[in-house]
XYZ file of C-alpha atoms in Angstrom:
761
model
C 56.147 135.701 -40.136
C 53.406 133.530 -38.764
C 52.431 134.557 -35.060
C 53.104 132.145 -32.269
C 49.442 131.924 -31.458
C 48.967 130.152 -34.664
C 51.991 128.076 -34.658
C 51.175 126.402 -31.275
C 47.847 125.115 -32.127
C 49.230 121.611 -32.878
C 47.648 120.996 -36.234
C 48.671 117.835 -38.055
C 51.182 118.269 -40.843
C 49.121 116.703 -43.737
C 45.592 116.590 -44.823
C 44.139 113.124 -45.023
C 43.269 112.022 -48.558
C 39.796 110.836 -49.583
C 39.264 107.170 -50.278
C 38.244 105.731 -53.653
C 34.764 104.755 -52.512
C 33.443 108.155 -51.819
C 35.600 110.067 -54.437
C 35.419 113.192 -52.061
C 37.027 116.540 -52.535
C 38.216 118.565 -49.605
C 37.659 122.393 -49.427
C 37.428 124.839 -46.663
C 35.003 127.440 -44.911
C 34.704 131.160 -44.278
C 33.871 133.221 -41.264
C 32.506 136.712 -41.008
C 35.049 139.478 -40.299
C 38.166 141.230 -41.409
C 41.717 140.334 -40.561
C 44.154 142.865 -39.170
C 47.933 142.880 -39.433
C 48.637 140.209 -36.823
C 45.863 137.892 -37.902
C 43.195 138.706 -35.428
C 39.487 139.561 -36.127
C 38.439 143.125 -35.718
C 35.633 143.674 -33.355
C 33.495 145.569 -35.915
C 34.426 143.435 -38.832
C 31.929 142.897 -41.606
C 34.011 140.905 -44.086
C 32.586 138.331 -46.579
C 29.331 140.190 -46.923
C 27.973 141.258 -50.329
C 26.921 144.948 -50.967
C 30.301 146.688 -51.256
C 31.811 145.216 -48.049
C 35.215 143.644 -48.270
C 35.558 139.781 -48.349
C 38.148 137.811 -46.602
C 39.788 137.029 -49.842
C 40.832 140.677 -50.015
C 42.245 140.845 -46.560
C 45.888 141.911 -46.294
C 46.997 138.767 -44.207
C 46.349 135.364 -45.229
C 47.165 132.526 -42.694
C 46.511 128.801 -43.012
C 48.157 125.748 -41.605
C 48.151 122.905 -44.166
C 46.617 120.356 -41.831
C 44.135 122.582 -40.048
C 40.835 122.101 -41.778
C 39.358 121.166 -45.030
C 36.027 120.678 -46.936
C 35.073 117.797 -49.049
C 32.292 117.514 -51.634
C 30.833 114.528 -53.306
C 32.233 115.120 -56.763
C 35.072 116.838 -58.758
C 32.364 118.620 -60.919
C 28.688 119.357 -61.050
C 26.274 118.323 -63.702
C 24.561 120.975 -65.916
C 20.839 121.179 -66.633
C 18.306 123.658 -67.633
C 16.808 124.015 -64.069
C 19.952 123.458 -62.114
C 22.421 120.738 -61.488
C 23.306 117.877 -59.075
C 23.338 118.126 -55.288
C 26.721 117.963 -53.635
C 27.459 117.146 -50.012
C 30.003 119.783 -48.671
C 31.645 118.971 -45.343
C 34.025 121.146 -43.344
C 36.257 119.048 -41.139
C 39.230 119.661 -38.874
C 41.776 116.839 -38.471
C 42.015 115.885 -34.663
C 43.289 117.253 -32.419
C 42.374 120.475 -34.179
C 38.959 122.043 -33.966
C 37.090 125.295 -35.012
C 34.407 127.356 -33.184
C 32.865 129.203 -36.047
C 32.918 129.227 -39.870
C 31.338 130.875 -42.983
C 30.820 129.179 -46.263
C 29.994 130.800 -49.515
C 29.960 129.815 -53.273
C 31.098 132.414 -55.873
C 31.198 132.461 -59.591
C 34.809 132.270 -60.841
C 36.591 135.625 -61.028
C 33.774 137.350 -58.847
C 34.485 139.251 -55.657
C 31.148 138.555 -53.984
C 30.230 142.262 -53.789
C 27.031 141.764 -55.759
C 24.158 139.284 -55.467
C 24.564 137.902 -58.901
C 28.327 137.065 -57.949
C 26.995 134.012 -55.912
C 26.323 130.624 -57.520
C 23.896 127.814 -56.533
C 22.221 127.575 -53.249
C 22.973 125.867 -49.851
C 20.622 123.663 -48.127
C 20.848 123.145 -44.321
C 21.007 119.520 -42.985
C 21.153 120.030 -39.210
C 19.587 123.350 -37.967
C 21.396 122.792 -34.587
C 24.766 123.050 -36.292
C 24.185 125.403 -39.340
C 22.183 128.269 -40.481
C 21.931 130.935 -43.024
C 23.499 134.242 -42.104
C 20.760 136.788 -41.123
C 22.422 139.678 -42.973
C 23.722 137.423 -45.980
C 21.249 134.735 -46.682
C 23.454 133.243 -49.440
C 26.141 132.337 -46.819
C 26.147 129.625 -44.266
C 27.527 129.902 -40.826
C 27.333 128.166 -37.356
C 24.129 128.145 -35.355
C 26.014 128.383 -32.044
C 29.711 128.951 -31.379
C 31.234 125.910 -29.738
C 34.092 123.506 -30.446
C 33.492 121.273 -33.438
C 35.376 119.112 -35.845
C 32.845 118.785 -38.549
C 29.791 120.311 -40.325
C 27.991 119.383 -43.441
C 25.607 121.107 -45.811
C 24.158 120.420 -49.219
C 25.065 122.712 -52.200
C 22.629 122.670 -55.185
C 24.489 123.526 -58.318
C 23.320 126.353 -60.620
C 21.648 126.192 -64.045
C 23.758 125.302 -67.089
C 26.071 127.945 -68.538
C 27.261 129.256 -65.114
C 30.884 128.004 -65.622
C 33.198 127.075 -62.807
C 32.166 127.804 -59.135
C 34.662 128.668 -56.216
C 33.624 127.258 -52.820
C 35.377 129.440 -50.268
C 35.617 129.094 -46.570
C 36.876 130.600 -43.473
C 37.023 129.303 -39.896
C 37.762 130.748 -36.387
C 39.749 128.897 -33.878
C 40.036 130.800 -30.608
C 40.027 134.442 -31.888
C 41.986 133.803 -35.120
C 40.409 133.641 -38.517
C 41.923 131.359 -41.278
C 41.168 131.350 -44.836
C 42.969 130.446 -48.012
C 42.490 131.355 -51.801
C 44.011 128.080 -52.934
C 44.269 124.685 -51.239
C 42.191 123.130 -48.437
C 39.999 126.171 -47.677
C 39.042 126.897 -51.385
C 37.810 124.471 -53.863
C 36.957 125.019 -57.657
C 34.128 122.970 -59.147
C 33.511 123.195 -62.876
C 30.419 122.357 -64.981
C 30.276 118.911 -66.427
C 28.588 117.998 -69.682
C 25.002 117.084 -69.080
C 25.263 114.127 -71.358
C 26.852 112.237 -68.576
C 23.474 112.061 -66.803
C 24.573 112.954 -63.343
C 23.546 109.675 -61.706
C 27.080 108.475 -61.213
C 29.929 110.669 -60.114
C 31.897 109.817 -63.297
C 30.900 108.648 -66.708
C 31.694 105.086 -67.710
C 34.061 105.169 -70.747
C 34.176 102.616 -73.392
C 36.845 99.832 -72.761
C 39.755 99.477 -75.106
C 41.310 96.296 -73.542
C 41.632 93.173 -75.548
C 41.072 89.594 -74.652
C 39.334 88.657 -71.442
C 40.172 88.730 -67.707
C 39.270 86.422 -64.749
C 38.923 87.821 -61.225
C 38.292 86.398 -57.779
C 35.981 88.357 -55.536
C 36.607 87.790 -51.786
C 34.219 89.338 -49.047
C 35.562 90.059 -45.679
C 32.818 90.959 -43.167
C 33.855 93.271 -40.426
C 30.448 93.746 -38.820
C 30.738 92.553 -35.265
C 29.753 93.560 -31.639
C 33.240 94.802 -31.106
C 33.272 97.170 -34.153
C 29.662 98.203 -33.975
C 28.446 97.706 -30.415
C 25.196 99.798 -30.456
C 22.169 97.427 -30.521
C 24.193 94.716 -32.237
C 21.844 91.749 -32.858
C 23.580 88.830 -31.151
C 21.260 86.093 -32.167
C 20.645 86.374 -35.813
C 23.433 88.503 -37.452
C 24.591 87.296 -40.846
C 25.393 88.332 -44.375
C 23.059 86.989 -46.961
C 24.269 85.012 -50.082
C 26.233 87.311 -52.443
C 24.686 88.000 -55.845
C 25.934 90.042 -58.718
C 27.380 89.892 -62.254
C 29.835 91.263 -64.641
C 28.034 93.355 -67.137
C 27.999 96.146 -69.707
C 27.334 99.709 -69.190
C 23.747 99.169 -70.726
C 22.569 97.261 -67.599
C 22.455 98.506 -63.982
C 21.966 96.137 -61.054
C 21.770 98.972 -58.579
C 23.091 102.488 -58.099
C 22.993 105.444 -55.803
C 20.164 107.687 -56.813
C 18.370 104.887 -58.524
C 15.291 102.849 -57.452
C 15.558 99.307 -56.225
C 14.239 96.558 -58.517
C 12.067 93.782 -57.212
C 15.191 91.596 -57.082
C 17.168 94.181 -55.130
C 14.187 94.683 -52.733
C 14.064 90.848 -52.020
C 17.694 90.729 -51.374
C 17.500 93.793 -49.136
C 14.441 92.928 -47.052
C 14.565 88.998 -47.147
C 18.071 88.142 -48.089
C 16.768 86.132 -50.962
C 18.971 86.149 -54.129
C 16.489 84.187 -56.205
C 14.673 87.031 -57.951
C 17.833 89.142 -58.366
C 19.521 86.116 -60.125
C 16.349 85.797 -62.398
C 16.675 89.566 -63.325
C 20.406 89.171 -64.105
C 19.876 86.125 -66.282
C 17.222 87.961 -68.163
C 19.921 90.421 -69.434
C 21.948 87.600 -70.988
C 23.215 89.894 -73.760
C 24.489 92.441 -71.369
C 25.866 89.961 -68.617
C 28.918 87.772 -69.042
C 29.072 86.052 -65.554
C 26.573 85.807 -62.736
C 28.468 86.117 -59.391
C 27.259 83.944 -56.395
C 28.840 83.256 -52.984
C 27.384 81.579 -49.950
C 25.716 83.405 -46.965
C 27.773 83.864 -43.693
C 26.163 82.839 -40.326
C 27.158 84.534 -38.124
C 28.251 87.781 -39.721
C 31.912 87.552 -38.279
C 34.242 84.819 -37.369
C 38.034 84.789 -37.395
C 39.610 83.661 -40.711
C 41.266 80.791 -39.111
C 37.865 79.343 -38.200
C 35.952 80.193 -41.458
C 37.266 81.031 -44.767
C 35.927 84.330 -46.365
C 33.335 83.560 -49.136
C 34.537 84.090 -52.556
C 33.492 83.833 -56.202
C 35.183 83.942 -59.642
C 33.993 85.838 -62.639
C 35.186 87.027 -66.136
C 35.095 90.330 -68.039
C 35.610 91.393 -71.576
C 35.740 94.602 -73.501
C 31.964 95.123 -73.666
C 31.086 93.693 -70.174
C 33.877 95.094 -68.111
C 31.861 96.408 -65.174
C 31.046 94.249 -61.943
C 28.228 94.782 -59.402
C 27.183 92.876 -56.378
C 25.299 93.167 -53.180
C 24.581 91.363 -49.865
C 22.117 92.048 -47.250
C 23.182 92.960 -43.731
C 20.909 90.857 -41.576
C 18.873 91.470 -39.667
C 17.945 94.849 -41.061
C 15.008 96.853 -42.628
C 16.616 97.053 -46.062
C 20.427 97.592 -45.514
C 23.040 96.140 -47.921
C 26.673 96.568 -48.970
C 28.092 96.043 -52.439
C 29.646 97.608 -55.380
C 27.892 99.313 -58.312
C 29.353 99.360 -61.885
C 33.092 98.905 -60.671
C 35.060 99.300 -63.976
C 37.827 96.712 -64.284
C 39.146 98.176 -67.496
C 42.055 100.696 -67.247
C 42.431 103.665 -69.575
C 45.793 102.051 -70.734
C 43.626 99.342 -72.388
C 44.541 96.836 -69.693
C 42.865 95.022 -66.966
C 42.947 96.215 -63.276
C 45.165 93.922 -61.193
C 43.574 94.422 -57.832
C 40.744 96.441 -56.201
C 40.249 96.713 -52.432
C 37.286 98.608 -51.129
C 35.966 99.189 -47.661
C 32.122 99.166 -47.620
C 29.487 101.021 -45.601
C 25.852 100.124 -45.644
C 23.317 101.608 -47.956
C 19.500 101.779 -47.763
C 17.409 100.213 -50.574
C 14.577 102.876 -50.021
C 11.864 100.073 -49.575
C 11.439 100.015 -45.795
C 11.476 102.819 -43.402
C 12.791 100.974 -40.290
C 15.692 102.740 -38.405
C 17.143 99.827 -36.215
C 18.375 96.361 -37.120
C 15.267 94.739 -35.876
C 12.628 97.230 -36.637
C 9.242 95.793 -37.688
C 8.348 95.789 -41.365
C 7.274 99.309 -42.440
C 7.098 99.634 -46.252
C 8.340 102.995 -47.657
C 5.467 104.344 -49.665
C 6.194 105.818 -52.260
C 9.574 103.994 -52.631
C 12.556 106.073 -52.178
C 15.947 106.198 -53.991
C 18.911 104.069 -52.949
C 21.288 106.022 -50.734
C 24.262 105.425 -48.389
C 23.515 105.462 -44.697
C 24.940 108.306 -42.705
C 25.635 108.823 -38.950
C 22.865 111.572 -38.792
C 19.969 109.574 -40.199
C 18.073 108.921 -37.007
C 18.953 109.052 -33.251
C 17.751 105.422 -32.858
C 19.975 104.223 -35.755
C 22.887 101.926 -34.651
C 25.145 104.159 -36.761
C 24.031 107.466 -35.178
C 26.823 109.832 -34.165
C 25.587 113.408 -33.104
C 28.859 114.718 -34.216
C 28.250 113.461 -37.785
C 31.403 111.375 -37.948
C 31.829 108.774 -40.657
C 30.336 105.369 -40.284
C 32.815 102.647 -39.458
C 33.269 100.201 -42.492
C 31.299 97.038 -42.030
C 32.974 94.959 -44.683
C 35.948 94.914 -47.141
C 35.897 93.453 -50.639
C 39.070 92.344 -52.520
C 38.875 91.818 -56.294
C 42.085 90.145 -57.660
C 42.948 89.362 -61.235
C 43.778 85.636 -61.491
C 44.095 85.149 -65.228
C 44.060 86.806 -68.728
C 43.169 85.137 -71.903
C 43.663 86.043 -75.515
C 45.904 88.571 -76.967
C 46.306 91.600 -74.748
C 46.828 95.258 -75.956
C 47.675 97.135 -72.786
C 49.820 100.051 -73.306
C 51.709 99.635 -70.117
C 54.128 96.616 -70.232
C 53.253 93.542 -67.893
C 55.140 93.418 -64.625
C 56.203 90.096 -62.898
C 52.979 89.914 -60.861
C 50.915 90.240 -64.153
C 52.720 87.300 -65.688
C 52.707 85.070 -62.633
C 48.785 85.677 -62.152
C 48.099 84.560 -65.665
C 49.992 81.336 -66.260
C 48.223 78.500 -64.617
C 44.606 79.557 -65.105
C 45.166 80.357 -68.748
C 46.250 76.794 -69.281
C 43.315 75.393 -67.342
C 40.822 77.501 -69.260
C 42.234 76.936 -72.829
C 39.361 74.517 -73.783
C 36.657 77.278 -73.725
C 34.278 75.173 -71.624
C 30.761 76.496 -72.036
C 29.161 77.931 -68.813
C 26.238 75.344 -69.219
C 28.819 72.412 -68.705
C 29.762 71.903 -65.064
C 32.996 69.989 -64.658
C 35.222 68.970 -61.795
C 38.753 70.176 -61.725
C 41.318 68.570 -63.990
C 43.337 65.579 -62.479
C 47.124 65.900 -62.488
C 48.947 64.979 -65.635
C 49.736 61.213 -65.906
C 53.309 60.031 -66.521
C 54.554 60.128 -70.161
C 53.530 56.934 -72.170
C 57.139 56.911 -73.484
C 60.043 55.970 -71.072
C 62.569 56.670 -73.880
C 63.263 59.738 -75.841
C 60.633 58.768 -78.430
C 57.660 61.021 -78.318
C 54.746 59.863 -76.301
C 51.548 61.163 -74.646
C 50.297 62.117 -71.347
C 46.687 62.480 -70.163
C 44.506 64.249 -67.661
C 40.842 63.798 -66.922
C 37.907 65.621 -65.415
C 34.256 64.545 -64.609
C 31.063 66.190 -66.130
C 28.917 66.932 -63.150
C 25.894 68.661 -64.948
C 24.839 69.760 -68.506
C 22.496 72.617 -67.936
C 21.560 73.080 -71.581
C 21.294 69.744 -73.625
C 21.361 71.873 -76.884
C 24.975 72.932 -76.098
C 27.519 70.166 -76.460
C 30.112 69.773 -73.685
C 33.807 69.154 -74.495
C 35.624 65.876 -73.875
C 36.517 64.835 -70.374
C 39.977 63.780 -71.358
C 42.879 65.933 -72.558
C 46.137 64.679 -74.206
C 49.568 66.357 -74.635
C 52.872 65.255 -76.326
C 55.820 64.349 -74.050
C 59.050 62.429 -73.962
C 60.554 60.250 -71.283
C 62.450 61.588 -68.286
C 66.129 62.621 -68.929
C 65.593 63.262 -72.709
C 66.042 67.051 -72.122
C 69.444 68.709 -71.903
C 67.913 70.510 -68.735
C 66.661 68.811 -65.596
C 63.393 69.365 -63.799
C 64.837 72.481 -62.008
C 64.383 74.367 -65.374
C 60.600 74.451 -64.702
C 59.636 78.124 -63.894
C 57.256 78.235 -60.901
C 55.130 80.978 -59.617
C 55.330 82.181 -56.062
C 53.407 80.322 -53.326
C 49.955 81.539 -52.677
C 48.842 82.123 -49.090
C 48.213 79.164 -46.668
C 44.659 77.873 -46.556
C 42.688 78.105 -43.237
C 43.530 75.274 -40.741
C 41.366 72.240 -41.341
C 40.031 72.257 -37.715
C 39.035 75.080 -35.324
C 40.611 73.553 -32.288
C 43.744 71.511 -31.785
C 46.063 70.314 -34.385
C 45.095 70.145 -38.037
C 46.578 70.656 -41.531
C 46.819 73.599 -43.949
C 48.137 73.763 -47.482
C 49.275 76.052 -50.150
C 49.947 75.854 -53.941
C 51.787 77.248 -56.731
C 51.744 76.955 -60.512
C 54.077 76.088 -63.198
C 54.847 79.184 -65.145
C 56.784 77.501 -67.853
C 57.141 73.841 -68.719
C 60.462 72.460 -70.185
C 60.597 72.738 -73.902
C 60.935 68.941 -74.259
C 57.657 68.411 -72.807
C 58.916 66.419 -69.726
C 57.095 66.610 -66.360
C 58.233 69.180 -63.885
C 59.412 67.537 -60.638
C 59.182 70.579 -58.536
C 56.167 70.300 -56.063
C 53.140 72.495 -56.700
C 51.584 71.806 -53.381
C 52.761 71.939 -49.781
C 51.018 70.850 -46.573
C 51.968 71.348 -42.888
C 50.526 70.918 -39.504
C 48.758 73.870 -37.834
C 47.547 74.320 -34.344
C 44.509 76.468 -33.300
C 43.718 76.946 -29.628
C 46.302 74.466 -28.406
C 44.617 73.876 -25.065
C 41.216 73.036 -26.346
C 39.940 71.858 -23.065
C 40.093 75.518 -21.709
C 37.617 76.612 -24.370
C 34.183 76.775 -22.884
C 32.374 76.551 -26.298
C 32.585 73.271 -28.109
C 29.578 73.257 -30.305
C 27.961 70.705 -32.530
C 27.288 71.628 -36.280
C 24.093 73.524 -37.068
C 20.947 71.419 -37.558
C 18.935 71.658 -40.698
C 16.456 74.492 -40.995
C 13.122 73.883 -39.589
C 9.869 74.039 -41.541
C 8.526 77.463 -41.931
C 6.397 78.569 -39.106
C 3.451 79.213 -41.409
C 1.991 77.059 -44.217
C 1.475 80.166 -46.320
C 2.775 83.686 -46.523
C 5.524 85.081 -44.410
C 6.997 83.300 -41.479
C 10.165 82.318 -39.672
C 12.303 79.138 -39.432
C 15.042 78.160 -36.969
C 17.881 75.996 -36.653
C 19.897 74.921 -33.513
C 23.176 73.518 -32.289
C 24.243 72.017 -29.101
C 26.904 72.829 -26.515
C 29.261 69.911 -26.336
C 31.663 71.037 -23.560
C 31.063 70.423 -19.945
C 29.220 73.272 -17.907
C 31.983 73.555 -15.408
C 34.611 74.575 -17.974
C 32.982 77.998 -18.238
C 30.048 79.903 -19.574
C 29.329 79.928 -23.384
C 28.049 83.144 -24.968
C 27.670 81.705 -28.373
C 24.219 81.600 -30.105
C 22.622 78.163 -29.959
C 19.770 79.062 -32.225
C 19.349 81.146 -35.364
C 16.120 82.638 -36.818
C 15.548 83.813 -40.425
C 12.513 84.872 -42.476
C 10.935 82.533 -44.808
C 8.357 83.029 -47.600
C 5.850 80.431 -48.806
C 3.042 80.859 -51.452
C 0.318 83.324 -50.681
C -2.483 82.048 -48.232
C -5.717 81.080 -49.943
C -8.604 83.611 -49.386
C -12.181 82.063 -49.319
C -15.141 83.615 -51.006
C -16.997 86.114 -48.746
C -20.804 86.878 -49.141
C -23.372 89.039 -47.509
C -26.333 87.516 -45.375
C -29.350 86.388 -47.296
C -32.098 88.944 -48.043
C -35.727 88.553 -46.993
C -37.846 86.339 -49.040
C -39.656 88.049 -51.879
C -43.385 88.038 -52.473
C -44.884 85.114 -54.205
C -44.690 85.694 -58.055
C -48.299 84.501 -58.543
C -51.523 85.843 -57.149
C -53.195 82.398 -57.174
C -52.106 78.912 -57.693
C -48.553 77.660 -57.306
C -45.644 80.098 -57.556
C -42.286 80.742 -56.005
C -40.375 83.159 -53.841
C -36.570 84.098 -54.042
C -33.998 85.493 -51.872
C -30.440 86.592 -52.774
C -26.960 87.494 -51.341
C -24.038 89.451 -52.909
C -20.391 88.511 -53.217
C -18.301 90.753 -51.374
C -14.787 89.175 -52.189
C -13.935 86.690 -55.037
C -11.709 83.680 -53.936
C -8.006 84.155 -54.362
C -4.981 81.907 -54.233
C -6.980 78.742 -54.502
C -9.596 79.658 -51.765
C -12.964 78.142 -51.504
C -15.262 78.991 -54.423
C -18.358 81.092 -54.060
C -21.567 79.094 -53.289
C -25.067 79.986 -54.776
C -26.254 83.533 -54.597
C -29.954 83.013 -55.406
C -32.389 80.568 -53.720
C -35.921 79.733 -54.599
C -38.901 78.004 -52.788
C -42.379 77.196 -53.689
C -45.443 79.301 -52.547
C -49.288 78.893 -53.012
C -51.713 81.747 -52.187
C -55.076 80.118 -53.113
C -56.626 78.036 -55.736
C -57.231 79.842 -59.030
C -60.933 79.928 -60.079
C -61.792 77.935 -63.224
C -64.665 80.341 -64.430
C -62.837 83.132 -66.176
C -65.598 85.560 -65.986
C -65.808 85.194 -62.155
C -62.054 85.465 -61.926
C -61.953 88.579 -64.013
C -64.656 90.067 -61.815
C -62.661 89.401 -58.697
C -59.543 90.844 -60.235
C -61.419 93.906 -61.181
C -62.717 94.325 -57.467
C -59.341 93.832 -56.111
C -57.829 96.303 -58.487
C -60.483 98.928 -57.617
C -60.000 98.155 -53.887
C -56.217 98.650 -54.188
C -56.683 101.835 -56.194
C -58.968 103.400 -53.579
C -56.585 102.368 -50.824
C -53.747 103.969 -52.752
C -55.705 107.190 -53.144
C -56.403 107.188 -49.516
C -52.750 106.717 -48.684
C -51.733 109.500 -51.057
C -54.121 111.988 -49.511
C -53.451 111.113 -45.807
C -50.665 108.692 -45.724
C -50.772 105.327 -43.831
C -51.523 105.480 -40.158
C -49.375 103.579 -37.633
C -49.342 103.773 -33.944
C -47.520 106.940 -32.915
C -46.823 108.178 -36.498
C -47.993 108.741 -40.098
C -46.214 107.124 -42.945
C -45.724 108.367 -46.555
C -47.183 106.187 -49.309
C -45.198 103.327 -50.637
C -42.704 104.281 -53.390
C -42.955 102.774 -56.735
C -41.256 99.399 -57.276
C -37.577 99.636 -58.359
C -36.404 98.118 -61.699
C -35.769 94.342 -61.600
C -32.220 93.381 -60.814
C -32.231 90.907 -63.666
C -33.904 90.510 -67.062
C -34.717 86.817 -66.563
C -33.799 83.926 -64.300
C -35.347 85.498 -61.281
C -34.524 89.031 -59.888
C -35.877 91.215 -57.195
C -37.577 94.562 -56.946
C -37.747 96.914 -53.858
C -39.979 99.721 -52.603
C -39.789 101.881 -49.471
C -42.230 103.680 -47.014
C -40.759 106.428 -44.927
C -42.043 108.179 -41.799
C -43.894 111.465 -42.594
C -44.770 112.589 -39.116
C -44.239 111.341 -35.504
C -46.747 112.367 -32.707
C -45.201 114.030 -29.810
C -47.417 112.223 -27.300
C -46.364 108.874 -28.794
C -44.862 106.275 -26.426
C -44.274 103.875 -29.305
C -40.817 103.138 -30.854
C -42.041 101.190 -33.771
C -42.156 104.097 -36.278
C -39.307 103.104 -38.715
C -38.743 103.263 -42.439
C -40.092 100.068 -44.060
C -38.784 98.083 -47.155
C -40.547 95.391 -49.248
C -38.945 92.995 -51.640
C -40.740 90.810 -54.400
C -39.514 88.548 -57.082
C -39.491 89.560 -60.891
C -38.627 88.293 -64.220
C -38.698 84.633 -62.972
C -39.000 83.105 -66.465
C -35.892 81.265 -67.524
C -33.129 82.943 -69.557
């Protein structure tokens, strides 16, 4: 019998299931205390604690409403390793309108009671100290910091070393004065060790594909990031999604992944919205990549689908390259993106996935530390790992939620299979949708056109050349737009097929098997009356080869904003982008549009100008030098000589900057005429040498006398800076003693420079 106090809490009947993107598990929480016979906590309870005290799992009464609360963690298993395993995010939640005031969370080895310290497995890590803390008398358990109403808490759990086996996450919560817990179900979760060979970077290992043939898919991107869905600090002027870039690839190539580091290509998409480097990186992996996925950018980020069609791209997969990844920048932002990583389109039944629908939340590339949409550039050094954004990252974040709720999805991607080619080997038989989706594209692609040959679409089939029941031919054509690789021949631009004249078959045109109509295209105009169309395909032609008379295309009128004159915003098309604001380096460029409607019809809040970053080649840096040194002494004691002066290069020229000018200058000098009589000249040299020697001895004994101070003798000349071509030597004189009564301020250390090794090299 469940007490009324529990039955009246109004909990929902079912626990919400996790979505495919997060692959989350739900499990519960534990609270300190024992439970008596009516399900209330005893005042002196000490349950759930190690050291011989009883845990809640041993209590005599077990109460749990199925929709009350649950925990989720980021994977079904944990990865083994010598020093410990992966980190799992563990979240305790209550489905509104339920709530809880307190909780306790522990992790036990399987089949252990928690009485001993070694019964516990792994360690918890606190995320928000205002919400959670370790229990003071049981440091292996996590509990609330302050008792209050709450619907969600989150901690990290670090898996134990290899060989621990399965781990049981157990929880209890308190709502009012009642404790809830459960041995199995939403308040207890079993996590088992995963083989370390799976590497732990992704939640699940990528298995080999057993499908046959190839499959063709269409990716459609629906942006949902708008001021209505994400009002905090929404950038009204420049919001956009950058061009989509990605590829279908093998498991040996990773475009990006959570827990990995962004490549230079990913960084340029994340920070600048430029797909050029990313496409270059993808094409360099030609053996691992089957198709490069590209779709246009969206300015602004959101518009109704009847105004602008969602961007889309088609790609193919095969048995070895059965994964697809893509990304697009959320602009403006520091380095935020959305996308898919290694989405496996091969099924375990050896077939091809028919449709994938994923809601996307933004992720951080780990290259810029900004916290708002328009934060100034702040490179993250060292670079951090790619991670999903959360609502608790930073109080200034536009996604911040003090309650730690989930981030509202900003986009949705739909991946639909539109064709299969070649013999298929799927175990599960095809349904009607499988057959319908494959027919027309398979016929269109039967010529195996190389990717380096860019054609227009095929024209419709011509009428049969025979008007009788004799066999004839019919033809269709296409135009070769570009041949990217001249070494790869391009197929013919005409295609022929046998046929017979009309009426030669026992069956009429209605025997053509047609597909269902696809959805209507967007209206051709954004205001007033326009046209829209839809198509279907011939699933099976008549056996006699006659033409199907059933229509494959329909058009109809459509009306958008019937009373156009009441719409205040009639805008001209966007102008071309302006030149970059700088001639080199990073800058900005703009484009504008004009308001066409009359002012009296109302105010228009649409953006009339858009701004985006642009990058030009690096700016040239000129050579930088020091100032000229003093002129050296003349290199001759008589007759004609020369003096030199030098300067030093501080920065070499870069990126085409001005080259460095000369660093040595010479000029002539003449002391006096040299005497022609060698004996007299030698005598004078001897006298001068003896005079200098006596002066040097005097200086060494007393030091040179200057007004107000006494100087130390000159030092010896330094070594010449060059062996030839003219170098310099230096010597110094320093102050030995300053007189206290001196009023002079000219006592300073002195320096002399002279030329040396002036002979040519």
